[in-house]
Coordinates of C-alpha atoms and ligand atoms in Angstrom, one line a residue:
M1 CA 0.0 0.0 0.0
A2 CA 1.1 3.6 -0.7
T3 CA -0.5 6.9 -0.3
R4 CA -1.4 9.0 -3.3
G5 CA 1.2 11.5 -2.3
E6 CA 4.0 8.9 -2.0
I7 CA 3.2 7.7 -5.5
E8 CA 3.2 11.1 -7.0
A9 CA 6.4 12.2 -5.3
T10 CA 8.1 8.9 -6.4
L11 CA 7.0 9.3 -10.0
N12 CA 7.9 13.0 -10.1
T13 CA 11.4 12.2 -8.9
L14 CA 11.9 9.0 -10.9
L15 CA 10.8 10.7 -14.2
D16 CA 12.4 14.1 -13.4
A17 CA 9.0 15.6 -14.3
G18 CA 10.0 19.2 -13.7
R19 CA 12.6 19.2 -16.4
F20 CA 10.3 19.1 -19.4
R21 CA 8.3 21.7 -21.4
D22 CA 5.2 19.7 -22.2
Y23 CA 1.9 19.9 -23.9
G24 CA -0.1 19.2 -20.8
P25 CA 0.3 18.8 -17.0
N26 CA 2.5 15.9 -15.8
G27 CA 1.7 14.3 -12.4
L28 CA -1.6 13.7 -10.6
Q29 CA -4.4 14.9 -13.0
V30 CA -7.4 13.6 -11.1
E31 CA -7.4 13.1 -7.4
G32 CA -9.0 9.8 -6.1
R33 CA -8.8 7.9 -2.9
P34 CA -5.9 8.6 -0.5
E35 CA -4.5 5.1 -0.4
V36 CA -3.5 2.9 -3.3
C37 CA -3.2 -0.9 -3.5
R38 CA -4.1 -1.6 -7.1
L39 CA -2.4 0.2 -9.9
V40 CA -3.3 0.0 -13.6
S41 CA -1.0 1.2 -16.4
G42 CA -2.1 2.0 -19.9
V43 CA -1.1 4.1 -22.9
T44 CA -4.1 6.5 -22.9
A45 CA -6.7 7.6 -20.3
S46 CA -9.5 6.6 -22.7
R47 CA -12.9 5.7 -21.5
A48 CA -12.3 2.0 -22.3
L49 CA -9.1 2.0 -20.1
I50 CA -10.9 3.7 -17.3
E51 CA -13.8 1.2 -17.5
A52 CA -11.3 -1.7 -17.4
A53 CA -9.7 -0.1 -14.3
V54 CA -13.1 0.2 -12.6
A55 CA -13.8 -3.4 -13.4
W56 CA -10.5 -4.4 -11.7
R57 CA -11.3 -2.1 -8.8
A58 CA -8.1 -0.2 -9.3
D59 CA -7.2 2.7 -7.0
A60 CA -4.9 4.4 -9.5
V61 CA -4.1 4.6 -13.2
L62 CA -0.8 5.6 -14.7
V63 CA -0.9 6.6 -18.4
H64 CA 1.3 8.3 -21.0
H65 CA -1.5 10.3 -22.6
G66 CA -3.6 12.0 -19.9
L67 CA -6.8 14.0 -20.1
F68 CA -5.6 17.6 -20.5
W69 CA -3.8 19.1 -23.5
K70 CA -2.8 22.5 -24.6
G71 CA -5.5 24.0 -26.8
H72 CA -8.4 22.4 -24.9
D73 CA -10.8 25.1 -23.8
G74 CA -11.5 23.7 -20.4
R75 CA -15.2 22.7 -20.8
V76 CA -16.1 19.4 -19.1
T77 CA -18.5 18.1 -21.7
G78 CA -18.8 15.1 -23.9
W79 CA -16.0 12.5 -23.8
L80 CA -14.1 14.5 -21.1
K81 CA -17.2 14.6 -18.9
Q82 CA -17.7 10.8 -19.3
R83 CA -14.1 10.0 -18.5
L84 CA -14.0 12.3 -15.5
E85 CA -17.3 11.1 -14.2
L86 CA -16.1 7.5 -14.1
L87 CA -12.8 8.4 -12.4
L88 CA -14.5 10.5 -9.8
A89 CA -17.4 8.2 -9.1
H90 CA -14.9 5.4 -8.4
Q91 CA -12.3 7.5 -6.7
I92 CA -9.6 6.5 -9.0
N93 CA -6.4 8.6 -9.1
L94 CA -5.1 9.4 -12.5
F95 CA -1.4 9.9 -12.9
A96 CA -0.2 11.1 -16.4
Y97 CA 3.3 11.6 -17.6
H98 CA 3.9 12.6 -21.2
L99 CA 7.4 13.6 -22.3
P100 CA 9.0 12.5 -18.9
L101 CA 7.7 9.0 -19.6
D102 CA 9.2 9.0 -23.1
A103 CA 12.6 10.1 -21.9
H104 CA 13.5 8.0 -18.9
P105 CA 16.8 6.4 -19.8
E106 CA 15.8 2.9 -18.7
L107 CA 12.0 2.7 -18.1
G108 CA 10.8 5.2 -20.6
N109 CA 9.0 4.6 -23.9
N110 CA 12.1 5.1 -26.0
A111 CA 14.5 3.0 -23.8
Q112 CA 12.0 0.2 -23.5
F113 CA 11.2 0.2 -27.2
G114 CA 14.9 0.2 -28.2
A115 CA 15.7 -2.6 -25.8
R116 CA 13.3 -4.9 -27.7
F117 CA 15.5 -4.5 -30.8
Q118 CA 18.8 -4.5 -28.9
W119 CA 19.4 -0.9 -29.8
R120 CA 21.5 0.9 -27.2
A121 CA 21.4 4.7 -27.4
D122 CA 24.7 6.5 -27.2
A123 CA 23.4 10.0 -28.1
S124 CA 20.2 12.0 -28.2
F125 CA 18.7 14.5 -30.7
G126 CA 15.6 16.6 -31.3
D127 CA 13.6 18.8 -29.1
Q128 CA 14.7 18.5 -25.4
G129 CA 16.9 15.6 -26.4
L130 CA 13.9 13.2 -26.7
G131 CA 15.1 11.2 -29.7
F132 CA 17.5 8.3 -29.1
V133 CA 20.2 7.2 -31.5
G134 CA 22.6 4.3 -31.3
S135 CA 24.1 1.4 -33.3
A136 CA 22.2 -1.7 -34.2
A137 CA 23.7 -5.0 -32.9
Q138 CA 24.5 -5.8 -36.5
P139 CA 23.9 -3.9 -39.8
T140 CA 20.5 -4.6 -41.2
T141 CA 18.3 -3.9 -44.2
A142 CA 15.1 -2.0 -44.5
A143 CA 13.2 -5.3 -45.2
E144 CA 14.7 -7.0 -42.2
L145 CA 14.0 -4.0 -39.9
G146 CA 10.5 -3.8 -41.2
A147 CA 10.0 -7.5 -40.5
A148 CA 11.4 -7.2 -37.0
L149 CA 9.1 -4.3 -36.2
Q150 CA 6.1 -6.2 -37.4
R151 CA 7.1 -9.3 -35.3
Q152 CA 7.5 -7.3 -32.2
L153 CA 4.6 -4.9 -32.6
G154 CA 2.0 -7.2 -34.3
R155 CA 1.4 -4.7 -37.1
A156 CA 3.0 -3.9 -40.4
P157 CA 4.9 -0.6 -40.3
T158 CA 4.8 2.0 -43.1
V159 CA 8.2 1.9 -44.6
V160 CA 9.9 4.4 -46.9
V161 CA 13.2 2.8 -48.0
G162 CA 16.2 5.0 -48.3
D163 CA 19.1 4.5 -50.6
G164 CA 19.7 0.9 -49.7
R165 CA 22.8 1.4 -47.5
P166 CA 23.3 -1.0 -44.6
L167 CA 21.4 0.3 -41.6
R168 CA 24.0 0.7 -38.8
R169 CA 22.9 3.8 -36.9
I170 CA 19.3 3.7 -35.9
A171 CA 17.5 6.7 -34.5
W172 CA 14.1 6.3 -32.8
C173 CA 11.5 8.2 -30.9
T174 CA 8.2 6.7 -30.0
G175 CA 4.8 8.2 -30.8
G176 CA 4.1 11.2 -33.0
A177 CA 7.7 12.2 -33.5
Q178 CA 7.8 12.3 -37.3
G179 CA 8.8 16.0 -37.0
Y180 CA 12.2 14.9 -35.6
F181 CA 13.2 13.1 -38.9
E182 CA 15.5 15.9 -40.0
A183 CA 17.2 16.0 -36.6
A184 CA 17.7 12.3 -36.8
I185 CA 19.3 12.6 -40.3
A186 CA 21.5 15.4 -38.9
A187 CA 22.5 13.0 -36.0
G188 CA 23.9 10.6 -38.5
A189 CA 21.1 8.0 -38.7
D190 CA 20.8 5.5 -41.5
A191 CA 17.2 4.8 -40.4
Y192 CA 14.6 6.6 -38.3
V193 CA 11.8 4.7 -36.5
T194 CA 8.9 6.5 -34.9
G195 CA 5.1 6.0 -34.5
E196 CA 3.6 8.1 -37.3
I197 CA 4.4 9.5 -40.7
S198 CA 3.2 12.7 -42.4
E199 CA 3.5 13.7 -46.0
P200 CA 6.9 15.5 -46.0
Q201 CA 8.9 12.6 -44.4
A202 CA 8.4 10.3 -47.4
H203 CA 10.1 12.9 -49.6
Y204 CA 12.9 13.5 -47.1
A205 CA 13.6 9.7 -47.0
H206 CA 13.8 9.5 -50.8
E207 CA 16.0 12.6 -51.1
T208 CA 18.4 12.0 -48.2
G209 CA 18.5 8.2 -48.5
V210 CA 17.7 7.7 -44.9
A211 CA 15.0 5.0 -44.4
F212 CA 11.8 5.9 -42.4
F213 CA 9.6 3.5 -40.5
A214 CA 6.3 4.5 -39.0
C215 CA 5.2 1.6 -36.8
G216 CA 2.1 3.0 -35.0
H217 CA 1.9 5.8 -32.4
H218 CA 0.1 3.5 -29.9
A219 CA 2.1 0.4 -30.8
S220 CA 5.4 2.2 -30.2
E221 CA 4.3 3.6 -26.8
R222 CA 3.0 0.4 -25.1
Y223 CA 6.2 -0.3 -23.1
G224 CA 7.0 2.8 -20.9
A225 CA 3.9 3.1 -18.7
P226 CA 4.0 -0.6 -17.6
A227 CA 7.7 -0.5 -16.9
V228 CA 7.4 2.6 -14.7
A229 CA 4.3 1.2 -13.0
A230 CA 5.9 -2.1 -12.3
H231 CA 8.9 -0.3 -10.8
V232 CA 6.7 1.7 -8.5
A233 CA 4.5 -1.3 -7.7
Q234 CA 7.5 -3.3 -6.6
Q235 CA 8.8 -0.4 -4.5
F236 CA 5.5 -0.1 -2.5
G237 CA 4.1 -3.7 -2.8
L238 CA 1.2 -2.8 -5.0
E239 CA -0.7 -5.0 -7.4
H240 CA -0.1 -3.9 -10.9
R241 CA -1.7 -4.7 -14.2
F242 CA -1.1 -3.3 -17.7
I243 CA -4.3 -3.0 -19.7
E244 CA -3.9 -3.0 -23.4
I245 CA -6.7 -1.1 -25.3
D246 CA -6.1 -1.7 -29.0
N247 CA -5.7 1.4 -31.2
P248 CA -5.1 1.3 -34.9
A249 CA -3.3 4.6 -35.0
Ligands
LIG301 ZN1 2.1 9.7 -27.6

């Protein structure tokens, strides 16, 4: 058992939450009951995840994508009202960490994603150093890397092959980090792996020869929240369960 405050203080310190300029508030987003025994982790605080947490009688939920983002006008209506109503009615604490959860050097989304492919980062790039770059265990091809991503993630990536060079230096950043592609190229990458692709990246890949892989925003961000939650659960003797809510994006 842990108190809500102990969990929040632990997460803030572990994830160095104060260091980041982010798109929404990191930390406790919705206050629930004061004591926590059961902790759910998930990617996004969607209604489906909250309903699953209610069904498991969770005391707290830890997610990467919380409820509040820059640009939202603050009205508690529609989907936001429904999600909040469920959390408040069942006194579930909602902890959300966005960029801090991407960036943690061992438990974060990027580190956990890279570890599944034996990529070890030796440098960072992009805004706030969020992108990771390192050498593959052995040089690979776009076809091999695409197949490895599909095996691990259970979905086919969108691949824009580069100039066919051996892929030695891999840059990656989970989620919607297609905008870091040019920074990845400048960091010396032979391939860039992220969650999403937008129109310009296909041209940059053709014109620079650096291969681009978009393997799913959700699919690429499934590993950080459960790793962090498991760490905290072990520290305080909590029950923990990661709940996967499928998302095609
Ligand atoms: Zn994301």
